[in-house]
XYZ file of C-alpha atoms in Angstrom:
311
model
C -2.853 33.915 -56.791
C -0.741 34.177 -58.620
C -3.785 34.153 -61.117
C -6.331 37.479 -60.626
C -9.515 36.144 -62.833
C -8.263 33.402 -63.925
C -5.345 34.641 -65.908
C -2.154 35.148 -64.853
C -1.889 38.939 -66.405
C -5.078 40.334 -64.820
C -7.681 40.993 -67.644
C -7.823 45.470 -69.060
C -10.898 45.552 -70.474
C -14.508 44.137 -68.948
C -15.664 42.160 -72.144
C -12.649 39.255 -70.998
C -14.653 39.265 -67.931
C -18.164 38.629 -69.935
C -19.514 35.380 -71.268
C -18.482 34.787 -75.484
C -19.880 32.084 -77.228
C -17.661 29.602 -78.677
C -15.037 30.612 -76.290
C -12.243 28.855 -75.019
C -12.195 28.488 -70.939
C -10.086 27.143 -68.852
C -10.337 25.472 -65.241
C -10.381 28.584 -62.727
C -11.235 31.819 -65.361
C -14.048 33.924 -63.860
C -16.931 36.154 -65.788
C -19.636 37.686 -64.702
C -23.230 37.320 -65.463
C -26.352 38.234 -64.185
C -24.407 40.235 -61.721
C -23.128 37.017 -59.984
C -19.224 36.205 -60.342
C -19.086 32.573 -62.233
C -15.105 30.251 -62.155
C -15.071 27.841 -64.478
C -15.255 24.506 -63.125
C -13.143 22.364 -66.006
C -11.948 23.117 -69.131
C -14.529 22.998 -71.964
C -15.067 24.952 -75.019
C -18.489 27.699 -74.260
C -21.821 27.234 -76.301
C -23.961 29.533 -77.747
C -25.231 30.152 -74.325
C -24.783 30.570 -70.688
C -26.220 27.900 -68.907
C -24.977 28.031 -64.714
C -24.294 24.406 -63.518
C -22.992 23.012 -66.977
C -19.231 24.343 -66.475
C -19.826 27.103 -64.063
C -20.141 28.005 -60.564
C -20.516 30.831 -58.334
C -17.551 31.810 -56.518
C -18.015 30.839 -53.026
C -16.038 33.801 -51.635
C -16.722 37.234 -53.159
C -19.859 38.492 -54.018
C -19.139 41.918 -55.994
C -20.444 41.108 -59.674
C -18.089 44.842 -61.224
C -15.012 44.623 -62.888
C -12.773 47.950 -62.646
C -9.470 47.887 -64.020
C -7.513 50.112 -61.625
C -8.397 48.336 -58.738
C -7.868 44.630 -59.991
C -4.454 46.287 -61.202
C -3.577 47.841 -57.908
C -4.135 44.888 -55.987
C -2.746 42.671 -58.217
C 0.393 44.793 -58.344
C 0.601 44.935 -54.485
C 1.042 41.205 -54.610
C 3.444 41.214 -57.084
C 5.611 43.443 -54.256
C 4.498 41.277 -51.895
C 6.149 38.520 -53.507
C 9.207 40.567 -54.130
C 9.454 41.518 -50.491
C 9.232 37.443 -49.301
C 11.712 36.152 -51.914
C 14.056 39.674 -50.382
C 13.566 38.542 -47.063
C 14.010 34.835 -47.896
C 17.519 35.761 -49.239
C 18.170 37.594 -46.207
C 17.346 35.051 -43.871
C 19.371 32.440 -46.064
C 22.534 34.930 -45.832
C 22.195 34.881 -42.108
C 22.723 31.263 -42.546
C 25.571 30.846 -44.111
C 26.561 33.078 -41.307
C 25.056 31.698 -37.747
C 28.070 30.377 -36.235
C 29.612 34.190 -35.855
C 26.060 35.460 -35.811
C 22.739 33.744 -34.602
C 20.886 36.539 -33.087
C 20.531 38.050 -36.928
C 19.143 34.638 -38.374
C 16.739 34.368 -35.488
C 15.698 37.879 -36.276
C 15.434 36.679 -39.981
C 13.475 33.712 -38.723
C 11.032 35.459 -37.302
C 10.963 38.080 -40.056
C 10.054 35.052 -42.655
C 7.213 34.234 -40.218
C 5.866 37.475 -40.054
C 5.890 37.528 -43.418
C 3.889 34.577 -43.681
C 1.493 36.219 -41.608
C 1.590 39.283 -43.447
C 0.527 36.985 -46.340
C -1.793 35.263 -45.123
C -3.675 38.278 -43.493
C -3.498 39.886 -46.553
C -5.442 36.945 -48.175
C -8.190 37.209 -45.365
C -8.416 41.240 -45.743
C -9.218 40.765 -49.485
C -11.509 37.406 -49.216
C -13.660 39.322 -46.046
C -13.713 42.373 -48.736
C -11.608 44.928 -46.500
C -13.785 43.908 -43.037
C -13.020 46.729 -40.788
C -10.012 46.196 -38.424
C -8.588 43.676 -40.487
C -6.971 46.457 -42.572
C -5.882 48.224 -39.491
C -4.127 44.576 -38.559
C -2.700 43.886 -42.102
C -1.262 47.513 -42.039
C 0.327 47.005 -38.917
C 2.145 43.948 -39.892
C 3.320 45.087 -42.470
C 5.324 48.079 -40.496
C 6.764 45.165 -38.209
C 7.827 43.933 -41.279
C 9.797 47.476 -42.188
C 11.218 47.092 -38.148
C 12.738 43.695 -38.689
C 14.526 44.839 -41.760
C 15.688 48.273 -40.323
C 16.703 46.428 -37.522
C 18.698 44.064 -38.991
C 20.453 46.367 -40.923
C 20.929 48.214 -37.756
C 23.001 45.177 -36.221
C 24.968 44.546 -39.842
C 26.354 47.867 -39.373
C 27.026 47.452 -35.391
C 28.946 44.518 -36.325
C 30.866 46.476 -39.055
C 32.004 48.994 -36.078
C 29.819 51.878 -37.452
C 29.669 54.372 -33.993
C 26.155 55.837 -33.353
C 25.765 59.231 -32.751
C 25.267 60.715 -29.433
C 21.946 62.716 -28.075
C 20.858 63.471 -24.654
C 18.493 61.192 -23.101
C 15.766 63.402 -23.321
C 15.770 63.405 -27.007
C 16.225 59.501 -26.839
C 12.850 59.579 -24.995
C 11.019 61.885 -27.028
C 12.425 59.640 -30.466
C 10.337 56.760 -28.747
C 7.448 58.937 -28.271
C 7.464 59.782 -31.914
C 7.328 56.632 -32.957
C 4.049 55.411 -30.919
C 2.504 58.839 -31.787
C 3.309 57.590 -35.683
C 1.743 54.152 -34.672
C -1.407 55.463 -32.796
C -2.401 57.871 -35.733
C -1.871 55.108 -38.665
C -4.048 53.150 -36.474
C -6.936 55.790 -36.276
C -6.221 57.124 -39.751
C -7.355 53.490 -41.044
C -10.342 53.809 -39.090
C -10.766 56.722 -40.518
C -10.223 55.798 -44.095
C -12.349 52.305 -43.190
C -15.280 55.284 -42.560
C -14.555 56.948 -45.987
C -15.156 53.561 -47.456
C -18.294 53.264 -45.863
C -19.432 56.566 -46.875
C -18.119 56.376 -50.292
C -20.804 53.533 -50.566
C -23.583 54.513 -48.923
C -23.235 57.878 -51.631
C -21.774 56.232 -54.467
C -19.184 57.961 -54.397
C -21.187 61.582 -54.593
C -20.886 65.302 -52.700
C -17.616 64.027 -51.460
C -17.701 67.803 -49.828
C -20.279 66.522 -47.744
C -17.785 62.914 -46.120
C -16.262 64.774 -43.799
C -19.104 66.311 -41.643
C -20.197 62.483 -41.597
C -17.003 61.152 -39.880
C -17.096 60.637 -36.415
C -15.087 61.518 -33.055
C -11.982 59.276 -34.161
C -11.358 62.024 -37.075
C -11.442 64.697 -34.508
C -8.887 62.525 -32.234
C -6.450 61.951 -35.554
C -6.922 65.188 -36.413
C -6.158 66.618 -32.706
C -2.884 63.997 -32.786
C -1.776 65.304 -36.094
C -0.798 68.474 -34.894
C 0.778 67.127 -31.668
C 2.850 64.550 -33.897
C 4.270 67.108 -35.822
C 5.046 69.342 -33.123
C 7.027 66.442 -31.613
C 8.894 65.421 -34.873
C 9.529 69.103 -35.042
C 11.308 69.259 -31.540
C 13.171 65.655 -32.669
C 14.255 67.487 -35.548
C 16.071 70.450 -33.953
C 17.612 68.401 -31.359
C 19.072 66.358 -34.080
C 20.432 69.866 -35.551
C 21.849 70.586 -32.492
C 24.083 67.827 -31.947
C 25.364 68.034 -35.669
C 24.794 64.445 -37.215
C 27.207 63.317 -39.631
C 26.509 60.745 -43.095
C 23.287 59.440 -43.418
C 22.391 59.907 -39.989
C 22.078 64.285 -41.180
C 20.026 63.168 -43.829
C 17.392 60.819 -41.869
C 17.018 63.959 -39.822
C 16.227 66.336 -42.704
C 14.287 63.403 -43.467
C 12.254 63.565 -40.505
C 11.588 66.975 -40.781
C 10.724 66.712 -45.019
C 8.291 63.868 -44.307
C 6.272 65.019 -41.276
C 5.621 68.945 -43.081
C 4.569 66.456 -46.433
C 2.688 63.967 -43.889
C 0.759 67.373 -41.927
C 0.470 68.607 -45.132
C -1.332 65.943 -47.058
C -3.652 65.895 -44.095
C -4.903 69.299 -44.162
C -4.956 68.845 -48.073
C -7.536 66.203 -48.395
C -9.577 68.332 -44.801
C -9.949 71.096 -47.335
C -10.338 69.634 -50.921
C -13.038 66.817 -50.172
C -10.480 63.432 -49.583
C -9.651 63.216 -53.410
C -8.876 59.931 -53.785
C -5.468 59.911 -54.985
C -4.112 61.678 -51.651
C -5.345 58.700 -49.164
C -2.501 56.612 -50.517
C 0.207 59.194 -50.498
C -0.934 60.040 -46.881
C -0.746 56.536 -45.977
C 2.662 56.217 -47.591
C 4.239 59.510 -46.164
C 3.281 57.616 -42.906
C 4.921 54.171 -43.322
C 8.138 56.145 -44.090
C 8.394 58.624 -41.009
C 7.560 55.304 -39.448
C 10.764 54.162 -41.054
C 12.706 57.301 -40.686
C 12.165 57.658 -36.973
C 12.688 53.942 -35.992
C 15.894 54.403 -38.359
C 17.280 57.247 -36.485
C 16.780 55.411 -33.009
C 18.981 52.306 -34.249
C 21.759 55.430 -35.072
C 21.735 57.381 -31.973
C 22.648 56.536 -28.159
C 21.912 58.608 -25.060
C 25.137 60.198 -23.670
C 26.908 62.504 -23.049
C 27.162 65.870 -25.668
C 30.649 66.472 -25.764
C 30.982 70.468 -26.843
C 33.760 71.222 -29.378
């Protein structure tokens, strides 16, 4: 990084990942050969063949030896976010700066946001370089939604500070808005366990009878499946409490927010149980998760238990 084979706009076709004779390489450009993953050592100008040793060596940390577009794009796109999202929160924290003498809870929040960021990084680095180790995912995901805390949080002071009231629920619904929010935690916990099985499956079948994956997933399926309905059930009751107490601004619209993403979340679930986990709906599932996470933790920063006052 920020490099992805060498180049710093990731190669779109495999022959500028194959050897060419009289060939121009630089220090750091990778091809593959032999199904082994070469870097260039220096730069040097190629011969008419591939000799390892001369100018080449294996890379010491992968050892896939395939090339496929989409997925060098993908992650190399995720790190171009990922880079957008530290120099965000850099400016944020540098803000809160200029501003500690009225404010220095919101800097030390920003702080530590910058060093969970750093973390974030830096797991990310180890989840790609242990090619997606189980767990590690699970932990990289994870850090990244303490990431989407710290921000909602901080925005959640801003606006405190700017005498913006929050609205008023009972205490019950307080609870239960708490409750949501671990329920959203424990299933994208499981549901990376889950997809971490998926992977496994999806190589031990080469990616065939993908009608057959999910009578090969174990009892943590059944439990996130199980949870699903209970989390929605929950979000459901948060919902109509919320509709009950008549929000006003954008505190109404997080709750129809709620409600919209939990019935897309529940059903993007039972879409890929019943049309064989097509591959394009694991990412919207995962997605539709990270912003109920969102949605939920934003709605606890608006409300306060009190007292309903009936008009």
């Amino acid at each position: 990084w920020p490099k992805c084979f060498g180049y710093y706009i990731p190669p779109t076709d495999p022959s500028q990942v194959e050897f060419h004779s009289g060939h121009e390489y630089s220090k750091g450009m990778m091809i593959i050969v032999n199904d082994t993953l070469w870097r260039a050592k220096d730069d040097f100008h190629s011969g008419a063949n591939f000799r390892d040793g001369d100018h080449w060596e294996k890379y010491p940390v992968h050892d896939y030896a395939k090339f496929f577009v989409a997925h060098t794009w993908t992650e190399y796109i995720n790190r171009l976010f990922g880079a957008l999202s530290g120099f965000s929160m850099f400016l944020l924290m540098f803000i809160a700066l200029l501003r500690i003498r009225k404010d220095w809870k919101t800097f030390a929040v920003m702080v530590a946001g910058m060093c969970m960021m750093a973390f974030v990084i830096w797991l990310g680095a180890v989840v790609v370089n242990t090619n997606l180790a189980p767990f590690k995912i699970t932990f990289h995901m994870l850090s990244a939604m303490v990431m989407v805390a710290i921000v909602i949080l901080v925005q959640a002071r801003v606006r405190a500070m700017c005498g913006e009231q929050k609205h008023v629920v009972p205490k019950f619904a307080r609870i239960l808005f708490f409750l949501a929010l671990l329920l959203t935690l424990d299933q994208v916990i499981f549901g990376t366990q889950v997809r971490q099985q998926i992977d496994t499956i999806y190589s031990n079948m080469s990616g065939l009878s993908r009608e057959t994956w999910i009578a090969q997933l174990n009892g943590v399926y059944l439990y996130h499946k199980i949870m699903a309905g209970v989390v929605m059930i929950v979000n459901i009751a948060l919902f109509w409490f919320m509709y009950r107490t008549k929000p006003e601004g954008k505190t109404k619209w997080l709750s129809y927010g709620l409600l919209l993403v939990m019935l897309g979340e529940y059903g993007a679930g039972v879409f890929m149980h019943n049309f064989a986990i097509p591959a394009y709906a694991q990412p919207v599932h995962l997605l539709l998760a990270m912003i109920l996470f969102g949605v939920q933790l934003g709605l606890i920063v608006r409300t306060r238990s009190g007292e309903i006052v009936q008009n």
